[in-house]
Amino acid sequence: GQQVMQIPQYQHVQEGEDFTTYCNSSTTLSNIQWYKQRPGGHPVFLIQLVKSGEVKKQKRLTFQFGEAKKNSSLHITATQTTDVGTYFCAGLKAAGNKLTFGGGTRVLVKP
Amino acid sequence: NAGVMQNPRHLVRRRGQEARLRCSPMKGHSHVYWYRQLPEEGLKFMVYLQKENIIDESGMPKERFSAEFPKEGPSILRIQQVVRGDSAAYFCASSPNPPRQGGGYTFGSGTRLTVV
């Protein structure tokens, strides 16, 4: 079945630094979505990428969809304490019915 | 402007009892999804329902688990004869369109089930 993998599993970042988290799917995707879950909270939708090579920005967050539509990345610049949480990517196969989530990257920010 | 409402927030059940988890989707959303999350892990798809129909239940265990989304009322995830391994957070999500049309899901706050 479809697998979605994320690396790293944990990311310890100094406040103010940049980092990138990566997402890889075993199958070609029709779209990929990113969610953020704060500790003790629920996943919150951040963005969806649909086109091959697509890049979208949300303030300090930059999302990219790979050319082959099998991988994606999230880059955060100038990390802040409010960025703490787990970032999940989730992929949907073409004509698929289920959004498959990766294992998440848990981000801890050192002030 | 209620989002996805799940109740109860926390549920404690003894081994062998039944657990019923409820989910009311956002207004205007007719597509409901249930996911299960263990601590420090990702979300595992369980089932996708649209009003009165189960569209995809490929992630749901064949025994003891069932789900419904009746014409009136919330979606229900039912776990019979719970075991310790059922302890997890169960999240419900909803969307206005089917997955193939794209668009993000809105998640509820989850039900944290503890089996003792």
PDB file of C-alpha atoms in Angstrom:
ATOM      1  CA  GLY A   1       0.000   0.000   0.000  1.00  0.00           C
ATOM      2  CA  GLN A   2       0.876   3.653  -0.159  1.00  0.00           C
ATOM      3  CA  GLN A   3       3.508   4.846   2.305  1.00  0.00           C
ATOM      4  CA  VAL A   4       4.441   8.385   3.243  1.00  0.00           C
ATOM      5  CA  MET A   5       7.663   8.933   5.131  1.00  0.00           C
ATOM      6  CA  GLN A   6       8.984  12.056   6.790  1.00  0.00           C
ATOM      7  CA  ILE A   7      12.466  12.965   7.958  1.00  0.00           C
ATOM      8  CA  PRO A   8      13.710  13.908  10.392  1.00  0.00           C
ATOM      9  CA  GLN A   9      11.423  12.520  13.073  1.00  0.00           C
ATOM     10  CA  TYR A  10      12.701  15.134  15.535  1.00  0.00           C
ATOM     11  CA  GLN A  11      14.128  18.572  14.823  1.00  0.00           C
ATOM     12  CA  HIS A  12      15.749  20.620  17.574  1.00  0.00           C
ATOM     13  CA  VAL A  13      16.243  24.165  16.356  1.00  0.00           C
ATOM     14  CA  GLN A  14      17.809  27.228  17.909  1.00  0.00           C
ATOM     15  CA  GLU A  15      15.438  30.167  17.846  1.00  0.00           C
ATOM     16  CA  GLY A  16      16.197  32.280  14.808  1.00  0.00           C
ATOM     17  CA  GLU A  17      17.672  29.452  12.737  1.00  0.00           C
ATOM     18  CA  ASP A  18      16.220  27.871   9.598  1.00  0.00           C
ATOM     19  CA  PHE A  19      15.362  24.223   9.026  1.00  0.00           C
ATOM     20  CA  THR A  20      13.793  21.918   6.456  1.00  0.00           C
ATOM     21  CA  THR A  21      11.648  18.832   6.844  1.00  0.00           C
ATOM     22  CA  TYR A  22      11.183  16.328   4.034  1.00  0.00           C
ATOM     23  CA  CYS A  23       8.332  14.116   2.926  1.00  0.00           C
ATOM     24  CA  ASN A  24       8.549  11.166   0.523  1.00  0.00           C
ATOM     25  CA  SER A  25       5.782   9.042  -0.946  1.00  0.00           C
ATOM     26  CA  SER A  26       6.119   5.533  -2.348  1.00  0.00           C
ATOM     27  CA  THR A  27       3.590   6.446  -5.071  1.00  0.00           C
ATOM     28  CA  THR A  28       2.877   9.434  -7.313  1.00  0.00           C
ATOM     29  CA  LEU A  29       0.444  11.831  -5.692  1.00  0.00           C
ATOM     30  CA  SER A  30      -2.352  13.988  -7.056  1.00  0.00           C
ATOM     31  CA  ASN A  31      -1.826  16.432  -4.220  1.00  0.00           C
ATOM     32  CA  ILE A  32       0.055  16.800  -0.987  1.00  0.00           C
ATOM     33  CA  GLN A  33      -1.092  18.646   2.108  1.00  0.00           C
ATOM     34  CA  TRP A  34       0.692  19.897   5.192  1.00  0.00           C
ATOM     35  CA  TYR A  35      -0.738  20.080   8.703  1.00  0.00           C
ATOM     36  CA  LYS A  36       0.544  21.362  12.032  1.00  0.00           C
ATOM     37  CA  GLN A  37      -0.357  19.806  15.365  1.00  0.00           C
ATOM     38  CA  ARG A  38       0.537  21.644  18.560  1.00  0.00           C
ATOM     39  CA  PRO A  39       1.323  19.518  21.637  1.00  0.00           C
ATOM     40  CA  GLY A  40      -1.950  18.153  23.000  1.00  0.00           C
ATOM     41  CA  GLY A  41      -3.865  19.627  20.084  1.00  0.00           C
ATOM     42  CA  HIS A  42      -5.353  18.521  16.815  1.00  0.00           C
ATOM     43  CA  PRO A  43      -3.996  18.754  13.245  1.00  0.00           C
ATOM     44  CA  VAL A  44      -4.614  22.079  11.537  1.00  0.00           C
ATOM     45  CA  PHE A  45      -4.497  22.362   7.752  1.00  0.00           C
ATOM     46  CA  LEU A  46      -1.710  24.620   6.467  1.00  0.00           C
ATOM     47  CA  ILE A  47      -1.565  24.244   2.697  1.00  0.00           C
ATOM     48  CA  GLN A  48      -2.159  22.047  -0.338  1.00  0.00           C
ATOM     49  CA  LEU A  49       0.179  21.596  -3.314  1.00  0.00           C
ATOM     50  CA  VAL A  50      -1.140  20.192  -6.577  1.00  0.00           C
ATOM     51  CA  LYS A  51       1.204  20.978  -9.460  1.00  0.00           C
ATOM     52  CA  SER A  52       4.564  19.411 -10.222  1.00  0.00           C
ATOM     53  CA  GLY A  53       7.354  21.693  -8.938  1.00  0.00           C
ATOM     54  CA  GLU A  54       4.898  23.986  -7.185  1.00  0.00           C
ATOM     55  CA  VAL A  55       6.234  26.349  -4.524  1.00  0.00           C
ATOM     56  CA  LYS A  56       4.019  28.203  -2.064  1.00  0.00           C
ATOM     57  CA  LYS A  57       4.903  30.555   0.758  1.00  0.00           C
ATOM     58  CA  GLN A  58       3.136  31.441   3.963  1.00  0.00           C
ATOM     59  CA  LYS A  59       5.128  34.116   5.786  1.00  0.00           C
ATOM     60  CA  ARG A  60       8.231  32.271   7.038  1.00  0.00           C
ATOM     61  CA  LEU A  61       7.090  28.878   5.708  1.00  0.00           C
ATOM     62  CA  THR A  62       7.974  27.694   2.185  1.00  0.00           C
ATOM     63  CA  PHE A  63       6.372  24.544   0.788  1.00  0.00           C
ATOM     64  CA  GLN A  64       7.576  22.722  -2.302  1.00  0.00           C
ATOM     65  CA  PHE A  65       6.175  19.836  -4.348  1.00  0.00           C
ATOM     66  CA  GLY A  66       8.716  17.741  -6.240  1.00  0.00           C
ATOM     67  CA  GLU A  67       8.824  17.478 -10.025  1.00  0.00           C
ATOM     68  CA  ALA A  68       7.837  13.808  -9.909  1.00  0.00           C
ATOM     69  CA  LYS A  69       5.017  14.564  -7.443  1.00  0.00           C
ATOM     70  CA  LYS A  70       6.396  12.016  -5.003  1.00  0.00           C
ATOM     71  CA  ASN A  71       8.127  14.267  -2.526  1.00  0.00           C
ATOM     72  CA  SER A  72       7.679  17.560  -0.756  1.00  0.00           C
ATOM     73  CA  SER A  73       9.505  19.804   1.662  1.00  0.00           C
ATOM     74  CA  LEU A  74       8.703  22.437   4.250  1.00  0.00           C
ATOM     75  CA  HIS A  75      11.308  25.082   5.005  1.00  0.00           C
ATOM     76  CA  ILE A  76      10.926  27.416   7.970  1.00  0.00           C
ATOM     77  CA  THR A  77      13.118  30.504   8.244  1.00  0.00           C
ATOM     78  CA  ALA A  78      13.971  32.393  11.427  1.00  0.00           C
ATOM     79  CA  THR A  79      12.292  29.810  13.666  1.00  0.00           C
ATOM     80  CA  GLN A  80      10.212  31.167  16.524  1.00  0.00           C
ATOM     81  CA  THR A  81       8.903  29.507  19.688  1.00  0.00           C
ATOM     82  CA  THR A  82       5.429  29.614  18.136  1.00  0.00           C
ATOM     83  CA  ASP A  83       6.665  27.139  15.513  1.00  0.00           C
ATOM     84  CA  VAL A  84       6.802  24.371  18.135  1.00  0.00           C
ATOM     85  CA  GLY A  85       4.677  21.377  17.173  1.00  0.00           C
ATOM     86  CA  THR A  86       4.534  18.420  14.833  1.00  0.00           C
ATOM     87  CA  TYR A  87       4.368  19.017  11.105  1.00  0.00           C
ATOM     88  CA  PHE A  88       2.668  16.317   9.056  1.00  0.00           C
ATOM     89  CA  CYS A  89       2.575  15.888   5.331  1.00  0.00           C
ATOM     90  CA  ALA A  90      -0.321  13.925   3.867  1.00  0.00           C
ATOM     91  CA  GLY A  91      -0.612  12.599   0.343  1.00  0.00           C
ATOM     92  CA  LEU A  92      -3.506  11.612  -1.873  1.00  0.00           C
ATOM     93  CA  LYS A  93      -3.144   9.238  -4.820  1.00  0.00           C
ATOM     94  CA  ALA A  94      -4.909  10.099  -8.069  1.00  0.00           C
ATOM     95  CA  ALA A  95      -8.616   9.223  -7.736  1.00  0.00           C
ATOM     96  CA  GLY A  96      -7.837   8.077  -4.222  1.00  0.00           C
ATOM     97  CA  ASN A  97     -10.196   8.100  -1.292  1.00  0.00           C
ATOM     98  CA  LYS A  98      -7.827   8.379   1.591  1.00  0.00           C
ATOM     99  CA  LEU A  99      -5.307  10.948   2.682  1.00  0.00           C
ATOM    100  CA  THR A 100      -2.230   9.104   3.962  1.00  0.00           C
ATOM    101  CA  PHE A 101      -0.242  10.882   6.646  1.00  0.00           C
ATOM    102  CA  GLY A 102       3.477  10.714   7.240  1.00  0.00           C
ATOM    103  CA  GLY A 103       4.875  10.075  10.709  1.00  0.00           C
ATOM    104  CA  GLY A 104       5.511  13.774  11.296  1.00  0.00           C
ATOM    105  CA  THR A 105       8.481  15.924  12.237  1.00  0.00           C
ATOM    106  CA  ARG A 106       8.443  17.040  15.865  1.00  0.00           C
ATOM    107  CA  VAL A 107       9.936  20.503  16.155  1.00  0.00           C
ATOM    108  CA  LEU A 108      11.407  21.759  19.408  1.00  0.00           C
ATOM    109  CA  VAL A 109      12.732  25.311  19.595  1.00  0.00           C
ATOM    110  CA  LYS A 110      15.530  26.299  21.936  1.00  0.00           C
ATOM    111  CA  PRO A 111      15.246  29.949  23.010  1.00  0.00           C
TER     112      PRO A 111
ATOM    113  CA  ASN B   1     -19.315  29.020  13.709  1.00  0.00           C
ATOM    114  CA  ALA B   2     -18.709  25.615  15.245  1.00  0.00           C
ATOM    115  CA  GLY B   3     -15.956  23.540  13.740  1.00  0.00           C
ATOM    116  CA  VAL B   4     -15.834  19.766  13.891  1.00  0.00           C
ATOM    117  CA  MET B   5     -17.240  18.726  17.253  1.00  0.00           C
ATOM    118  CA  GLN B   6     -16.105  15.533  18.897  1.00  0.00           C
ATOM    119  CA  ASN B   7     -17.274  14.090  22.173  1.00  0.00           C
ATOM    120  CA  PRO B   8     -16.369  13.013  24.640  1.00  0.00           C
ATOM    121  CA  ARG B   9     -12.927  14.620  24.872  1.00  0.00           C
ATOM    122  CA  HIS B  10     -11.717  11.884  27.177  1.00  0.00           C
ATOM    123  CA  LEU B  11     -13.162   8.406  27.600  1.00  0.00           C
ATOM    124  CA  VAL B  12     -12.077   5.714  30.035  1.00  0.00           C
ATOM    125  CA  ARG B  13     -13.307   2.185  29.505  1.00  0.00           C
ATOM    126  CA  ARG B  14     -12.553  -1.105  31.187  1.00  0.00           C
ATOM    127  CA  ARG B  15     -11.410  -4.020  29.051  1.00  0.00           C
ATOM    128  CA  GLY B  16     -14.406  -5.686  27.432  1.00  0.00           C
ATOM    129  CA  GLN B  17     -16.662  -2.619  27.479  1.00  0.00           C
ATOM    130  CA  GLU B  18     -17.903  -0.709  24.469  1.00  0.00           C
ATOM    131  CA  ALA B  19     -16.658   2.731  23.413  1.00  0.00           C
ATOM    132  CA  ARG B  20     -18.782   5.129  21.351  1.00  0.00           C
ATOM    133  CA  LEU B  21     -17.106   8.171  19.856  1.00  0.00           C
ATOM    134  CA  ARG B  22     -19.195  10.920  18.288  1.00  0.00           C
ATOM    135  CA  CYS B  23     -18.362  13.440  15.600  1.00  0.00           C
ATOM    136  CA  SER B  24     -20.448  16.268  14.183  1.00  0.00           C
ATOM    137  CA  PRO B  25     -18.843  17.653  11.019  1.00  0.00           C
ATOM    138  CA  MET B  26     -18.625  21.305  10.134  1.00  0.00           C
ATOM    139  CA  LYS B  27     -21.813  22.804   8.758  1.00  0.00           C
ATOM    140  CA  GLY B  28     -22.013  22.113   5.063  1.00  0.00           C
ATOM    141  CA  HIS B  29     -19.520  19.242   5.175  1.00  0.00           C
ATOM    142  CA  SER B  30     -20.880  15.861   4.156  1.00  0.00           C
ATOM    143  CA  HIS B  31     -17.602  13.918   4.059  1.00  0.00           C
ATOM    144  CA  VAL B  32     -16.281  12.519   7.329  1.00  0.00           C
ATOM    145  CA  TYR B  33     -13.012  10.734   8.082  1.00  0.00           C
ATOM    146  CA  TRP B  34     -11.806   8.935  11.197  1.00  0.00           C
ATOM    147  CA  TYR B  35      -8.117   8.684  12.070  1.00  0.00           C
ATOM    148  CA  ARG B  36      -6.321   7.063  14.978  1.00  0.00           C
ATOM    149  CA  GLN B  37      -3.152   8.410  16.552  1.00  0.00           C
ATOM    150  CA  LEU B  38      -0.843   6.710  19.003  1.00  0.00           C
ATOM    151  CA  PRO B  39       1.538   8.867  21.096  1.00  0.00           C
ATOM    152  CA  GLU B  40       4.493  10.195  19.092  1.00  0.00           C
ATOM    153  CA  GLU B  41       3.089   8.687  15.882  1.00  0.00           C
ATOM    154  CA  GLY B  42       1.288   9.845  12.785  1.00  0.00           C
ATOM    155  CA  LEU B  43      -2.389   9.625  11.985  1.00  0.00           C
ATOM    156  CA  LYS B  44      -3.610   6.293  10.643  1.00  0.00           C
ATOM    157  CA  PHE B  45      -6.612   6.349   8.336  1.00  0.00           C
ATOM    158  CA  MET B  46      -9.516   4.242   9.527  1.00  0.00           C
ATOM    159  CA  VAL B  47     -12.653   5.029   7.541  1.00  0.00           C
ATOM    160  CA  TYR B  48     -14.234   7.546   5.159  1.00  0.00           C
ATOM    161  CA  LEU B  49     -17.975   8.076   5.217  1.00  0.00           C
ATOM    162  CA  GLN B  50     -20.440  10.200   3.346  1.00  0.00           C
ATOM    163  CA  LYS B  51     -23.991  10.596   4.570  1.00  0.00           C
ATOM    164  CA  GLU B  52     -25.397   7.096   5.148  1.00  0.00           C
ATOM    165  CA  ASN B  53     -22.593   5.458   3.149  1.00  0.00           C
ATOM    166  CA  ILE B  54     -19.235   3.949   3.997  1.00  0.00           C
ATOM    167  CA  ILE B  55     -16.953   4.914   1.112  1.00  0.00           C
ATOM    168  CA  ASP B  56     -13.653   3.405   2.271  1.00  0.00           C
ATOM    169  CA  GLU B  57     -13.120   1.341   5.422  1.00  0.00           C
ATOM    170  CA  SER B  58      -9.811  -0.173   4.414  1.00  0.00           C
ATOM    171  CA  GLY B  59      -8.051   1.141   7.535  1.00  0.00           C
ATOM    172  CA  MET B  60     -10.523  -0.181  10.029  1.00  0.00           C
ATOM    173  CA  PRO B  61      -9.995  -3.522  11.798  1.00  0.00           C
ATOM    174  CA  LYS B  62     -12.512  -6.101  10.596  1.00  0.00           C
ATOM    175  CA  GLU B  63     -13.516  -7.112  14.096  1.00  0.00           C
ATOM    176  CA  ARG B  64     -14.920  -5.015  16.934  1.00  0.00           C
ATOM    177  CA  PHE B  65     -14.804  -1.705  15.016  1.00  0.00           C
ATOM    178  CA  SER B  66     -17.686  -0.140  13.126  1.00  0.00           C
ATOM    179  CA  ALA B  67     -18.600   3.313  11.904  1.00  0.00           C
ATOM    180  CA  GLU B  68     -21.736   5.023  10.702  1.00  0.00           C
ATOM    181  CA  PHE B  69     -22.867   8.430   9.518  1.00  0.00           C
ATOM    182  CA  PRO B  70     -26.657   8.456   9.611  1.00  0.00           C
ATOM    183  CA  LYS B  71     -28.906  10.825   7.694  1.00  0.00           C
ATOM    184  CA  GLU B  72     -29.619  12.662  10.926  1.00  0.00           C
ATOM    185  CA  GLY B  73     -27.136  13.061  13.735  1.00  0.00           C
ATOM    186  CA  PRO B  74     -23.405  12.706  14.214  1.00  0.00           C
ATOM    187  CA  SER B  75     -21.024  10.121  12.863  1.00  0.00           C
ATOM    188  CA  ILE B  76     -20.321   7.360  15.357  1.00  0.00           C
ATOM    189  CA  LEU B  77     -17.182   5.246  15.708  1.00  0.00           C
ATOM    190  CA  ARG B  78     -17.979   2.207  17.797  1.00  0.00           C
ATOM    191  CA  ILE B  79     -15.442  -0.097  19.381  1.00  0.00           C
ATOM    192  CA  GLN B  80     -16.797  -3.235  20.982  1.00  0.00           C
ATOM    193  CA  GLN B  81     -15.024  -5.285  23.670  1.00  0.00           C
ATOM    194  CA  VAL B  82     -12.186  -2.798  23.988  1.00  0.00           C
ATOM    195  CA  VAL B  83      -8.644  -3.994  24.713  1.00  0.00           C
ATOM    196  CA  ARG B  84      -5.652  -2.076  26.054  1.00  0.00           C
ATOM    197  CA  GLY B  85      -4.256  -1.752  22.546  1.00  0.00           C
ATOM    198  CA  ASP B  86      -7.264   0.372  21.559  1.00  0.00           C
ATOM    199  CA  SER B  87      -5.996   3.185  23.803  1.00  0.00           C
ATOM    200  CA  ALA B  88      -5.247   6.096  21.477  1.00  0.00           C
ATOM    201  CA  ALA B  89      -6.474   9.477  20.306  1.00  0.00           C
ATOM    202  CA  TYR B  90      -9.227   9.193  17.723  1.00  0.00           C
ATOM    203  CA  PHE B  91      -9.626  12.191  15.449  1.00  0.00           C
ATOM    204  CA  CYS B  92     -12.538  12.951  13.193  1.00  0.00           C
ATOM    205  CA  ALA B  93     -12.184  15.276  10.223  1.00  0.00           C
ATOM    206  CA  SER B  94     -14.605  16.625   7.651  1.00  0.00           C
ATOM    207  CA  SER B  95     -14.533  18.257   4.240  1.00  0.00           C
ATOM    208  CA  PRO B  96     -17.123  19.821   1.909  1.00  0.00           C
ATOM    209  CA  ASN B  97     -15.869  17.886  -1.128  1.00  0.00           C
ATOM    210  CA  PRO B  98     -14.637  14.332  -1.723  1.00  0.00           C
ATOM    211  CA  PRO B  99     -10.858  13.809  -1.385  1.00  0.00           C
ATOM    212  CA  ARG B 100     -10.255  13.594  -5.145  1.00  0.00           C
ATOM    213  CA  GLN B 101     -11.424  17.201  -5.500  1.00  0.00           C
ATOM    214  CA  GLY B 102      -8.709  18.328  -3.141  1.00  0.00           C
ATOM    215  CA  GLY B 103      -8.869  20.759  -0.265  1.00  0.00           C
ATOM    216  CA  GLY B 104      -7.806  20.380   3.332  1.00  0.00           C
ATOM    217  CA  TYR B 105      -9.610  18.586   6.100  1.00  0.00           C
ATOM    218  CA  THR B 106     -10.918  20.261   9.238  1.00  0.00           C
ATOM    219  CA  PHE B 107     -10.130  18.189  12.300  1.00  0.00           C
ATOM    220  CA  GLY B 108     -11.961  17.973  15.584  1.00  0.00           C
ATOM    221  CA  SER B 109     -10.228  18.117  18.950  1.00  0.00           C
ATOM    222  CA  GLY B 110     -10.209  14.336  19.215  1.00  0.00           C
ATOM    223  CA  THR B 111     -11.346  11.752  21.744  1.00  0.00           C
ATOM    224  CA  ARG B 112      -8.615  10.312  23.919  1.00  0.00           C
ATOM    225  CA  LEU B 113      -9.608   6.750  24.766  1.00  0.00           C
ATOM    226  CA  THR B 114      -7.946   5.011  27.682  1.00  0.00           C
ATOM    227  CA  VAL B 115      -8.639   1.338  28.306  1.00  0.00           C
ATOM    228  CA  VAL B 116      -7.895   0.161  31.835  1.00  0.00           C
TER     229      VAL B 116
END
